[in-house]
Each structure stands twice: as structure tokens, then as C-alpha cells.
Coordinates of C-alpha atoms (C1' of nucleotides) in Angstrom, one line a residue:
Chain A
M27 CA -42.8 114.5 -71.2
S28 CA -45.4 114.5 -68.2
D29 CA -44.1 114.8 -64.4
C30 CA -46.1 111.6 -63.4
N31 CA -44.8 112.0 -59.8
T32 CA -47.3 115.1 -59.3
C33 CA -50.2 113.7 -61.5
V34 CA -53.5 113.8 -59.8
V35 CA -54.4 110.4 -61.2
R36 CA -51.3 108.8 -60.7
N37 CA -52.5 106.2 -58.3
R38 CA -56.0 105.3 -60.1
A39 CA -55.1 105.7 -63.8
I40 CA -53.5 102.4 -65.3
C41 CA -50.3 104.0 -64.7
A42 CA -50.9 102.5 -60.8
S43 CA -49.7 99.2 -62.1
L44 CA -46.2 100.6 -63.0
T45 CA -43.1 101.3 -60.8
A46 CA -41.4 104.5 -60.5
D47 CA -38.8 103.4 -63.3
E48 CA -41.3 102.4 -65.9
I49 CA -43.6 105.2 -65.3
Q50 CA -40.6 107.5 -66.1
L51 CA -40.3 105.8 -69.5
L52 CA -43.8 106.0 -70.0
G53 CA -44.0 109.6 -68.9
Q54 CA -41.3 110.3 -71.6
L55 CA -43.7 108.9 -74.3
G56 CA -46.8 111.2 -73.4
R57 CA -47.7 114.9 -72.9
K58 CA -50.3 116.7 -71.1
Q59 CA -52.7 118.7 -73.0
R60 CA -55.7 120.9 -72.1
V61 CA -58.9 120.6 -73.9
A62 CA -62.2 123.0 -74.1
P63 CA -65.9 121.8 -73.9
G64 CA -66.7 120.6 -77.1
Q65 CA -63.5 119.8 -78.6
S66 CA -62.8 116.3 -80.0
L67 CA -59.6 114.4 -79.6
I68 CA -60.8 111.3 -81.7
W69 CA -63.3 111.2 -84.8
E70 CA -65.6 108.2 -85.6
G71 CA -64.4 106.1 -88.2
D72 CA -60.7 107.8 -88.3
E73 CA -57.7 105.8 -88.1
S74 CA -56.9 105.4 -84.1
L75 CA -53.8 107.9 -83.5
V76 CA -54.0 108.5 -80.0
V77 CA -55.1 107.5 -76.7
A78 CA -55.0 109.2 -73.6
N79 CA -55.5 109.0 -69.9
V80 CA -57.8 111.6 -68.5
I81 CA -56.6 113.7 -65.7
D82 CA -59.4 116.0 -65.6
G83 CA -62.9 116.7 -67.1
V84 CA -65.8 114.9 -68.5
F85 CA -66.0 113.2 -72.3
K86 CA -68.3 111.5 -74.4
L87 CA -68.1 108.6 -76.7
T88 CA -70.5 108.8 -79.7
V89 CA -71.6 107.5 -82.6
S90 CA -73.6 109.1 -85.4
N91 CA -75.9 107.6 -88.0
V92 CA -76.0 109.1 -91.6
Q93 CA -78.6 111.3 -90.7
G94 CA -76.4 112.9 -88.0
K95 CA -78.4 111.4 -85.0
E96 CA -75.9 111.1 -82.3
Q97 CA -75.8 108.1 -79.7
I98 CA -73.8 108.8 -76.6
V99 CA -72.2 105.1 -76.0
G100 CA -70.0 106.1 -73.3
I101 CA -68.9 108.6 -70.6
V102 CA -65.3 108.9 -69.6
F103 CA -64.6 110.6 -66.4
P104 CA -60.9 111.6 -64.5
S105 CA -58.7 108.1 -64.1
D106 CA -60.5 106.6 -67.1
F107 CA -58.6 105.5 -70.4
I108 CA -59.7 107.1 -73.8
G109 CA -58.8 105.7 -77.5
R110 CA -58.6 102.4 -79.1
P111 CA -55.3 100.3 -78.7
F112 CA -54.2 97.8 -80.6
G113 CA -57.0 98.6 -83.3
E114 CA -56.5 100.5 -86.9
H115 CA -59.7 102.7 -86.2
S116 CA -61.4 104.0 -83.6
P117 CA -65.3 103.3 -84.2
Y118 CA -66.1 106.6 -82.0
S119 CA -65.4 109.8 -81.5
V120 CA -64.5 111.2 -78.3
T121 CA -65.4 114.7 -77.4
A122 CA -65.0 116.8 -74.3
L123 CA -68.1 117.9 -72.4
T124 CA -66.2 120.2 -70.0
E125 CA -62.9 121.9 -69.5
G126 CA -60.2 119.1 -69.1
E127 CA -56.8 117.6 -69.0
V128 CA -55.3 114.6 -70.7
C129 CA -52.4 112.7 -70.8
M130 CA -52.0 112.0 -74.3
F131 CA -49.9 109.1 -76.4
T132 CA -49.6 108.3 -80.1
R133 CA -51.2 104.8 -80.2
Q134 CA -48.3 103.1 -81.6
S135 CA -45.8 104.3 -78.9
F136 CA -48.3 103.3 -76.3
D137 CA -49.0 99.7 -78.1
N138 CA -45.6 99.0 -78.0
F139 CA -44.7 99.9 -74.5
A140 CA -48.1 98.4 -73.4
R141 CA -46.9 94.9 -74.9
Q142 CA -43.5 95.1 -72.9
H143 CA -45.2 95.8 -69.9
P144 CA -47.8 93.0 -69.0
E145 CA -48.5 94.5 -65.6
L146 CA -50.0 97.6 -67.7
E147 CA -51.8 95.3 -70.2
H148 CA -53.2 93.6 -66.9
K149 CA -54.9 96.7 -65.9
L150 CA -56.0 97.9 -69.0
L151 CA -57.7 94.4 -69.5
H152 CA -59.2 95.0 -66.4
R153 CA -60.4 98.1 -67.2
T154 CA -61.9 97.1 -70.6
L155 CA -63.8 94.2 -69.0
D156 CA -65.0 96.6 -66.7
E157 CA -66.4 99.0 -69.4
L158 CA -67.9 96.0 -71.5
D159 CA -70.0 95.1 -68.3
N160 CA -71.2 98.7 -67.9
A161 CA -71.8 98.7 -71.8
R162 CA -74.2 95.8 -71.5
K163 CA -75.8 97.0 -68.5
W164 CA -76.7 100.2 -70.5
M165 CA -77.9 98.1 -73.2
Q166 CA -80.6 96.7 -70.7
L167 CA -81.7 100.4 -70.1
L168 CA -81.7 101.0 -73.9
G169 CA -83.9 97.8 -74.7
Q170 CA -86.2 97.5 -72.1
M171 CA -86.9 100.6 -70.1
N172 CA -89.4 103.4 -70.4
A173 CA -88.3 106.9 -70.6
E174 CA -89.0 107.6 -66.5
Q175 CA -87.0 104.5 -66.1
K176 CA -84.3 105.5 -68.3
L177 CA -84.0 108.9 -66.6
A178 CA -84.3 107.8 -63.2
N179 CA -81.3 105.0 -63.5
F180 CA -79.3 108.1 -65.4
L181 CA -80.0 110.2 -62.2
L182 CA -78.9 107.6 -60.0
V183 CA -75.7 106.5 -62.0
M184 CA -74.5 110.0 -62.3
S185 CA -74.8 110.9 -58.9
N186 CA -72.7 108.0 -58.2
R187 CA -69.8 109.4 -60.0
L188 CA -70.3 113.4 -59.5
A189 CA -71.5 112.9 -55.8
G190 CA -70.5 115.5 -53.2
Q191 CA -70.4 118.4 -55.7
S192 CA -72.2 121.6 -55.1
C193 CA -76.1 121.5 -55.2
A194 CA -77.7 125.0 -54.9
I195 CA -80.5 124.3 -52.7
A196 CA -80.7 120.6 -50.4
D197 CA -78.1 118.4 -48.8
P198 CA -74.9 118.8 -50.7
S199 CA -74.4 115.2 -50.5
E200 CA -77.2 114.6 -52.9
G201 CA -76.7 117.4 -55.1
Y202 CA -74.5 117.5 -58.2
T203 CA -74.1 119.3 -61.5
L204 CA -74.5 117.8 -64.7
P205 CA -71.7 117.8 -67.4
F206 CA -74.6 117.4 -70.0
G207 CA -77.4 119.4 -71.7
R208 CA -80.7 118.3 -72.3
Q209 CA -80.0 117.0 -75.8
Q210 CA -76.9 115.1 -74.7
I211 CA -79.2 113.3 -72.0
A212 CA -81.5 112.5 -74.7
D213 CA -78.6 111.2 -76.9
L214 CA -77.6 109.1 -74.1
L215 CA -80.9 107.6 -73.1
G216 CA -82.0 107.1 -76.8
L217 CA -85.1 109.7 -76.2
T218 CA -86.1 113.1 -77.6
I219 CA -85.0 116.2 -75.9
E220 CA -88.7 117.1 -75.3
T221 CA -89.3 113.6 -73.5
V222 CA -86.4 113.9 -71.4
S223 CA -87.8 117.6 -70.3
R224 CA -91.1 116.2 -69.9
Q225 CA -89.6 113.7 -67.2
F226 CA -87.7 116.0 -65.5
T227 CA -90.7 118.1 -65.0
K228 CA -92.8 115.2 -63.6
M229 CA -90.1 113.9 -61.3
R230 CA -90.1 117.5 -60.2
G231 CA -93.7 117.8 -59.5
K232 CA -93.5 114.7 -57.4
G233 CA -90.8 116.4 -55.1
I234 CA -88.1 113.5 -56.1
I235 CA -86.0 115.9 -57.5
E236 CA -85.2 119.5 -57.5
L237 CA -83.6 121.7 -60.4
P238 CA -82.5 124.8 -59.0
N239 CA -81.1 125.5 -62.9
R240 CA -80.3 124.2 -66.1
R241 CA -77.3 121.9 -64.8
D242 CA -77.9 121.1 -61.2
I243 CA -79.8 118.2 -59.8
C244 CA -80.9 117.8 -55.9
I245 CA -82.1 114.5 -55.3
R246 CA -84.8 114.8 -52.5
D247 CA -86.2 111.4 -52.4
R248 CA -83.5 108.9 -53.5
A249 CA -86.0 106.0 -52.2
A250 CA -88.7 106.9 -54.6
L251 CA -86.0 107.3 -57.2
E252 CA -84.6 103.9 -56.9
I253 CA -88.4 102.5 -57.1
L254 CA -88.9 104.3 -60.5
A255 CA -85.4 103.4 -61.8
A256 CA -86.2 99.3 -61.0
Chain B
M25 CA -57.7 67.2 -69.6
S26 CA -58.4 68.1 -72.9
D27 CA -56.4 67.2 -76.1
C28 CA -55.7 70.5 -77.5
N29 CA -54.0 69.1 -80.5
T30 CA -57.0 68.2 -82.4
C31 CA -59.2 70.8 -81.1
V32 CA -61.2 72.5 -84.3
V33 CA -60.9 75.8 -82.6
R34 CA -57.1 75.8 -81.8
N35 CA -55.8 78.4 -84.2
R36 CA -59.1 80.7 -83.8
A37 CA -59.5 80.7 -79.9
I38 CA -57.2 82.8 -77.8
C39 CA -55.4 79.5 -77.3
A40 CA -53.6 80.3 -80.6
S41 CA -51.2 82.6 -78.7
L42 CA -49.7 79.6 -76.7
T43 CA -46.6 77.3 -78.1
A44 CA -47.1 73.6 -77.7
D45 CA -45.5 73.6 -74.2
E46 CA -48.0 76.0 -73.0
I47 CA -51.2 74.9 -74.2
Q48 CA -50.3 71.2 -72.6
L49 CA -50.1 72.9 -69.6
L50 CA -53.3 75.0 -70.2
G51 CA -55.0 71.9 -71.6
Q52 CA -54.3 69.9 -68.3
L53 CA -56.5 72.8 -66.3
G54 CA -59.6 72.6 -69.1
R55 CA -62.0 69.8 -69.4
K56 CA -64.1 69.7 -72.5
Q57 CA -68.0 69.5 -71.8
R58 CA -71.0 68.9 -74.0
V59 CA -74.1 71.2 -73.6
A60 CA -77.7 70.8 -74.6
P61 CA -79.9 73.7 -76.0
G62 CA -81.2 75.9 -73.1
Q63 CA -78.6 74.7 -70.6
S64 CA -77.0 77.4 -68.9
L65 CA -73.3 77.8 -67.6
I66 CA -73.5 80.9 -65.7
W67 CA -76.0 82.5 -64.0
E68 CA -76.6 86.5 -63.6
G69 CA -75.2 87.8 -60.2
D70 CA -73.9 84.6 -59.2
E71 CA -70.2 84.1 -58.1
S72 CA -67.9 83.9 -61.4
L73 CA -66.7 80.2 -61.1
V74 CA -66.0 79.2 -64.5
V75 CA -64.7 80.5 -67.9
A76 CA -64.8 78.7 -71.1
N77 CA -63.9 78.3 -74.9
V78 CA -66.5 77.8 -77.3
I79 CA -65.9 74.8 -79.3
D80 CA -69.0 74.6 -81.0
G81 CA -72.3 75.8 -80.7
V82 CA -74.0 79.2 -80.3
F83 CA -74.9 80.8 -76.9
K84 CA -76.4 84.0 -75.5
L85 CA -75.4 86.4 -72.9
T86 CA -78.8 87.9 -70.7
V87 CA -79.7 90.0 -68.0
S88 CA -83.1 90.3 -66.8
N89 CA -84.9 93.1 -65.0
V90 CA -86.9 92.4 -61.9
Q91 CA -89.9 91.4 -64.0
G92 CA -88.5 88.6 -65.6
K93 CA -88.2 90.5 -69.3
E94 CA -85.0 89.6 -70.8
Q95 CA -82.2 91.5 -73.0
I96 CA -79.9 89.8 -75.0
V97 CA -76.7 91.5 -74.5
G98 CA -74.4 89.5 -76.6
I99 CA -74.0 86.3 -78.3
V100 CA -71.4 84.0 -78.7
F101 CA -70.0 81.8 -81.6
P102 CA -67.2 78.9 -81.6
S103 CA -63.8 80.1 -80.7
D104 CA -65.3 83.2 -78.7
F105 CA -64.7 83.0 -75.2
I106 CA -67.2 82.7 -72.3
G107 CA -67.3 84.3 -68.8
R108 CA -65.9 87.0 -66.6
P109 CA -62.1 86.6 -65.7
F110 CA -60.7 88.8 -63.0
G111 CA -64.0 89.4 -61.2
E112 CA -65.9 88.2 -58.3
H113 CA -69.2 88.0 -60.2
S114 CA -70.9 87.2 -63.7
P115 CA -73.1 90.4 -64.5
Y116 CA -75.1 88.2 -67.1
S117 CA -76.2 84.5 -67.5
V118 CA -74.7 82.2 -70.3
T119 CA -77.1 80.1 -72.2
A120 CA -76.8 77.6 -74.8
L121 CA -79.1 78.2 -77.9
T122 CA -78.0 75.0 -79.8
E123 CA -76.3 72.0 -78.8
G124 CA -72.8 72.7 -78.3
E125 CA -69.4 71.9 -76.4
V126 CA -66.9 73.8 -74.7
C127 CA -63.7 73.8 -73.1
M128 CA -64.0 74.9 -69.5
F129 CA -61.6 76.0 -67.1
T130 CA -62.2 77.3 -63.3
R131 CA -62.0 80.8 -63.1
Q132 CA -59.1 80.9 -60.6
S133 CA -57.1 78.5 -62.5
F134 CA -57.4 80.3 -65.8
D135 CA -56.9 83.7 -64.0
N136 CA -53.4 82.4 -62.5
F137 CA -52.6 80.9 -65.9
A138 CA -53.4 84.2 -67.7
R139 CA -51.1 86.2 -65.3
Q140 CA -48.3 84.0 -66.1
H141 CA -48.7 84.1 -69.6
P142 CA -48.8 88.0 -71.2
E143 CA -49.4 86.7 -74.6
L144 CA -52.9 85.1 -73.4
E145 CA -53.7 88.1 -71.8
H146 CA -52.8 90.2 -74.8
K147 CA -55.1 88.3 -77.2
L148 CA -58.0 88.3 -74.1
L149 CA -57.3 91.9 -74.4
H150 CA -57.6 92.2 -78.2
R151 CA -61.0 90.4 -77.9
T152 CA -62.4 92.6 -75.1
L153 CA -61.7 95.2 -77.1
D154 CA -63.6 94.0 -79.9
E155 CA -66.5 92.9 -77.8
L156 CA -66.8 96.4 -76.3
D157 CA -66.6 97.8 -79.6
N158 CA -69.5 95.3 -81.0
A159 CA -71.7 96.2 -77.6
R160 CA -71.4 99.9 -78.3
K161 CA -72.7 99.4 -82.0
W162 CA -75.3 97.6 -80.7
M163 CA -76.2 100.5 -78.4
Q164 CA -76.7 102.5 -81.4
L165 CA -79.0 100.1 -82.9
L166 CA -80.9 99.7 -79.6
G167 CA -81.0 103.5 -79.0
Q168 CA -81.9 105.2 -82.3
M169 CA -83.5 102.6 -84.9
N170 CA -86.8 101.7 -85.0
A171 CA -88.1 98.0 -85.7
E172 CA -87.4 97.8 -89.4
Q173 CA -83.9 99.0 -89.3
K174 CA -83.0 96.8 -86.0
L175 CA -84.1 93.7 -88.1
A176 CA -82.6 94.5 -91.2
N177 CA -79.1 95.0 -89.3
F178 CA -80.0 92.1 -87.3
L179 CA -80.2 89.8 -90.6
L180 CA -77.0 91.4 -92.1
V181 CA -75.0 90.7 -88.8
M182 CA -76.3 87.2 -88.8
S183 CA -75.7 86.7 -92.3
N184 CA -72.2 87.6 -91.7
R185 CA -71.4 85.1 -89.1
L186 CA -73.6 82.0 -90.1
A187 CA -73.0 82.5 -93.9
G188 CA -72.9 79.4 -96.3
Q189 CA -75.2 77.4 -94.3
S190 CA -78.3 75.6 -95.8
C191 CA -81.0 77.7 -97.1
A192 CA -84.1 75.5 -98.0
I193 CA -84.6 77.3 -101.0
A194 CA -82.6 80.1 -103.0
D195 CA -78.7 80.7 -103.5
P196 CA -77.1 79.2 -100.5
S197 CA -74.8 81.9 -100.2
E198 CA -77.4 84.0 -99.0
G199 CA -79.5 81.6 -96.7
Y200 CA -78.9 80.3 -93.2
T201 CA -80.6 78.9 -90.2
L202 CA -80.9 81.2 -87.3
P203 CA -80.2 79.9 -83.7
F204 CA -82.9 82.0 -82.4
G205 CA -86.6 81.6 -82.0
R206 CA -88.8 84.8 -82.5
Q207 CA -88.9 85.6 -78.7
Q208 CA -85.3 85.7 -78.5
I209 CA -84.7 87.9 -81.6
A210 CA -87.3 90.3 -79.7
D211 CA -85.3 90.2 -76.5
L212 CA -82.0 90.9 -78.6
L213 CA -83.5 94.0 -80.3
G214 CA -85.7 95.5 -77.6
L215 CA -88.7 94.7 -79.1
T216 CA -91.7 92.1 -78.6
I217 CA -92.5 89.0 -80.4
E218 CA -95.2 90.4 -82.3
T219 CA -93.5 93.3 -83.6
V220 CA -90.7 91.2 -84.8
S221 CA -93.1 88.8 -86.6
R222 CA -95.0 91.6 -88.7
Q223 CA -91.6 93.1 -89.7
F224 CA -90.5 89.7 -91.0
T225 CA -93.8 89.6 -92.6
K226 CA -93.4 92.9 -94.2
M227 CA -90.1 92.1 -95.6
R228 CA -91.3 88.9 -97.2
G229 CA -93.8 90.7 -98.6
K230 CA -91.5 93.1 -100.3
G231 CA -89.7 90.1 -101.6
I232 CA -86.7 91.1 -99.5
I233 CA -86.0 88.0 -97.8
E234 CA -87.9 84.1 -97.9
L235 CA -89.0 82.6 -94.9
P236 CA -88.9 79.1 -96.0
N237 CA -89.6 77.8 -92.2
R238 CA -89.3 79.0 -88.8
R239 CA -85.7 79.3 -88.5
D240 CA -84.2 79.8 -91.8
I241 CA -83.5 82.9 -93.6
C242 CA -83.2 83.6 -97.2
I243 CA -81.8 87.0 -98.4
R244 CA -83.3 87.9 -101.6
D245 CA -82.2 91.5 -102.1
R246 CA -79.5 92.3 -99.8
A247 CA -79.1 95.8 -101.5
A248 CA -82.6 96.4 -100.4
L249 CA -82.1 95.2 -96.9
E250 CA -79.0 97.3 -96.6
I251 CA -81.1 100.4 -97.6
L252 CA -83.5 99.4 -94.5
A253 CA -80.8 98.8 -92.4
A254 CA -79.2 102.5 -92.8
Chain C
dC25 C1' -105.2 62.1 -84.5
dG26 C1' -104.9 65.3 -80.9
dC27 C1' -102.0 68.1 -78.1
dG28 C1' -98.8 71.9 -76.9
dT29 C1' -95.7 75.2 -78.7
dC30 C1' -94.5 78.6 -81.4
dC31 C1' -95.7 81.9 -85.0
dT32 C1' -99.0 85.1 -87.1
dT33 C1' -102.6 88.4 -87.6
dG34 C1' -105.8 91.6 -86.0
dA35 C1' -108.0 95.4 -83.2
dC36 C1' -106.9 99.0 -79.9
dA37 C1' -104.3 101.6 -76.2
dC38 C1' -100.7 104.1 -75.1
dA39 C1' -95.9 106.2 -74.6
dT40 C1' -93.0 108.7 -77.2
dA41 C1' -91.8 111.3 -81.6
dT42 C1' -92.8 115.4 -84.0
dC43 C1' -93.8 119.9 -85.2
dA44 C1' -95.1 124.4 -83.2
dA45 C1' -94.7 128.1 -79.9
dG46 C1' -93.4 130.2 -76.0
dC47 C1' -90.5 131.0 -71.7
dC48 C1' -86.2 132.0 -69.5
dA49 C1' -81.5 133.3 -68.6
dA50 C1' -77.5 135.2 -69.8
dG51 C1' -75.0 138.4 -72.7
dT52 C1' -74.5 142.4 -76.0
dG53 C1' -74.7 146.8 -77.6
dG54 C1' -76.8 151.2 -77.3
Chain D
dC12 C1' -79.6 150.6 -67.2
dC13 C1' -82.3 148.9 -70.4
dA14 C1' -84.0 146.5 -75.2
dC15 C1' -82.6 143.5 -78.0
dT16 C1' -80.7 138.8 -79.3
dT17 C1' -79.6 133.8 -78.6
dG18 C1' -79.5 129.7 -77.2
dG19 C1' -81.3 126.0 -74.2
dC20 C1' -85.1 124.7 -72.2
dT21 C1' -90.2 124.0 -71.5
dT22 C1' -94.9 123.2 -72.5
dG23 C1' -98.6 121.9 -75.9
dA24 C1' -101.4 119.7 -79.5
dT25 C1' -101.3 116.2 -82.7
dA26 C1' -99.2 111.8 -85.2
dT27 C1' -97.3 107.4 -85.5
dG28 C1' -94.9 103.3 -83.9
dT29 C1' -94.9 99.9 -81.1
dG30 C1' -96.8 97.5 -77.2
dT31 C1' -100.8 94.9 -75.4
dC32 C1' -104.5 91.8 -75.5
dA33 C1' -106.7 88.3 -78.0
dA34 C1' -107.7 84.9 -81.5
dG35 C1' -106.3 81.8 -84.9
dG36 C1' -102.7 79.1 -87.7
dA37 C1' -98.9 76.1 -88.6
dC38 C1' -95.9 72.9 -87.5
dG39 C1' -93.8 69.0 -84.8
dC40 C1' -94.4 65.0 -81.7
dG41 C1' -96.4 61.3 -79.2

DNA sequence: CGCGTCCTTGACACATATCAAGCCAAGTGG
DNA sequence: CCACTTGGCTTGATATGTGTCAAGGACGCG
């Protein structure tokens, strides 16, 4: 059982739709669990046994083809929901990219609870519709952008989700630490690691971004980046 | 007002979750409307004013970049749901590819009705989760497949949705009529029309498919097609 | 029959993948 | 404290798939 009253995502996760009484019931079904980078919670194709709210950390959703090439089909941040409710199987894997913590439920207990609490289902529907919009936006990126546009859009999207974190050099509001290595950026954008690296180098050469180390990004000229992204 | 009792998608659309009384209420909010090929019901970026159930016909969901290049981000068949409930704006356009008929609601009246009928929202949640899974599967296609794999997958997916229709030559169970022209196939797969055409020619040359005319597809060797798709 | 639209085919260019080598930073053990 | 290893990243040379540009062909329609 989880103590929902002290939960840092209490008012941002789907739990926000519940009353104090209801959330206590739900809390009894869930349990908090810490996860390490690289740890998977759900595997592509496996039976869908658990769902969870993300309390802390960043996760990736991935599908792989037979040759093992990986496509990242979603990124999950704190207060987001993980897993496939109302379905026998999960069509994607869920893996932690950073240290993190989740509030986990068995799928069945969550499904049952949700069916009895329309407000919760409504909130989940809202989120799922938003996720679908995001996925379709990303299809546009994968389908019709070149490498430069893909990377520029990626940097801008990440900036929106991760803004305000430390940046080793410039204006802190324009710097953040990526939760990805180069290979994962490639898997997300449908490129190779070499192409990603070259595009980074090119943007740094133009003075648009700064790369103080392997994981940090500083946006020096956001306007220029937005032009590249269009 | 629509006569739901005679509606051909009564038991397949989200309406199937409603009782006779409820569906009568919903029917009073909706109105049936015929649409012509090329006619748009919703425009990308516009206020989300209407939603609808598809009674007949095939529709595309599209997003366009500033240069006007179009990416098809979804295809909608009879009994599917159209539009963006619970959102101010629609992030994509909805356009008919064939003659068709829809059962239309103002978004606001539908939203209100849905909030008062959890069973309907539950059904809608189910569908949205399935759509999200489809969209992510398609991201894999856009992100990591080559032209041949993309087209092979496309033909197999279409075969599942359109199977059993007429084919001018071979085994009717393996033939169907595409609701797309070449340009739209290209927009769907993130390719150019020329590449699509060349891949069609190549597959025909190998005896895997037959192309009796511009719109018909006959699958002559499904096993081979499945190998190409992997 | 002639016109327009859509499709196919060809020649060529270019972006990105592939293959291969080297670099850098961090960690480990002597 | 320094050599050594390791894993991730960058850079270079080359190959190739797909885009681009251009012409020609097929089909449907007035």
C-alpha cells in the first residue's frame, strides 16, 4: 500500500480525479517501487500484467523488429501513466532510462477499480487522447522530415519537458540534461547513431547549441533552432 | 435525429455500449450526413466542433507541414469514431476518400452525453487505446523500414481491413480495391509517389501481386509478401 | 477524338546508411 | 599517480536507397 497523501504526483497523475476516500482505496491496491536505469517493467508481446503511475524518472516505450533494431515509440515522464489497461498483451516494452520510482498496480485490480470509478476512466481517456495526438505528431516527424529537422524538433520537445535543469555553461533556462544516449536518440528519430552525431556537430558548428558533455544540451539560439525544425 | 435501430453499425460502433433508451437519446443529438470523396469534415488546427461515427466509407486523417507536404496519420473505416472529443482543437484533418455516410454530433453535445454515460466513455477509451497501439506500430514502420517493407506491410494491413472484396482476376479472397491513389499511399508510408510505383512494379515482376487496374490489388503469394514485410 | 489526370519509367543527385578507425572521459588496478 | 581498459561518441570514406526532375504512357471522360 502506498501513502498517496504525500505523493509528489498526487495532483498531476490520473489520481487527481479521485476523492480522498477513493484514493485511499486505490492506494491499497498499489505499491511503490524503485527502479534502476535499464530495468524493464513490461516486455513487448508479453501478457499485460501490471500498470503504473510514474512518480519519478524517465522511461521509454519500445518495439523491436526481428533483427533486434529498436524503435522508441514513446517517452514517459513523472505523473504519466504506464502500461496497457483493458488489453491482454502489451504491444511495447517499458524500460527505465534513469533512476526512478513508480506506483504499480496489477492490471486486473486497476481495471476493476477503473470500471467502478468513471472519473478515473475519464481522466485516463483524456490522457490517452493526448498521447494519441502526440504519437501522430511524431509520425509526421518520422515520415517526412530530414535528419536536421528531426533533431531540431527533438531538442525543442525535450526542452519543453526538461527545461530549467542545470546546464554547465549558458543561460540555465535554455539548458537541460538528456536522459538519452546517442543510440537512443537515433532509435527515437529513426536514424543511425552516426547521423545523429554528425547533426549535433553541425549545429554546434553553427553556434545554435552547445554540448558541454555527452548528456547536456544548451540551446544558444532558439530562434535558429525553430527555423531548422520547420 | 437518426434512426439508430436500422443503423448498419449499431452493434459495432461505440453505440453498442448503450441500452435502447440511451441510444434513443443519443440519436436525437446526431444527424446522418452523406459525404463525397475529397470532402473534409474537420480541418487541422481548427476548433474541434464536431465528432462522428462512420457508417460507411473510408476516411483519412492528415497533418501537413508548412510546405504543404501531407502525412496521413490514420485511416478510418465504417464503425470507427472520428474527431477529437474533450479537446479545443483538432490536430489533424479528416477527409473522405470514398463516398460515405457519417452520424455527426456537435462535440459539445457528445462530450456532455459521454460524461453522463460511463459505458460509452469506457468503449471510447477502449478504442482510443487500440488506436494508440496502431499508431505506435505505424511509427515502427515509418522509423525503420525500407520502401519494400513499408509497401508489403501496407498491402497486408489493407488486406485485413478490405478482404473479400472484388478482385478482377484471381482468388477473390486475396483481392481488394484500394481506397487510395498512389500519392496517398506515398503520404501514408512516408515515401514519394515514384518510389511507391517502382515497388509495385517490382512486386508484380516477382509474381507476388497482380495489378489489374489502378486501384485493385490481388495478392498471388501471401507468404512471399509476409517475408518482404518482416 | 482529344484532353486531363494519374501512373510509370528513366537518368541523375543527394542524404543517409554502412563500414572502419580513432578519440575522449571515466573507471580500474598496479 | 600513471598505464590500461572500456564504452560511448566522433569523424572519415564509401555505398546505396530514395528523392528529384523530366518524359512518356495509360486510362477515363467530355
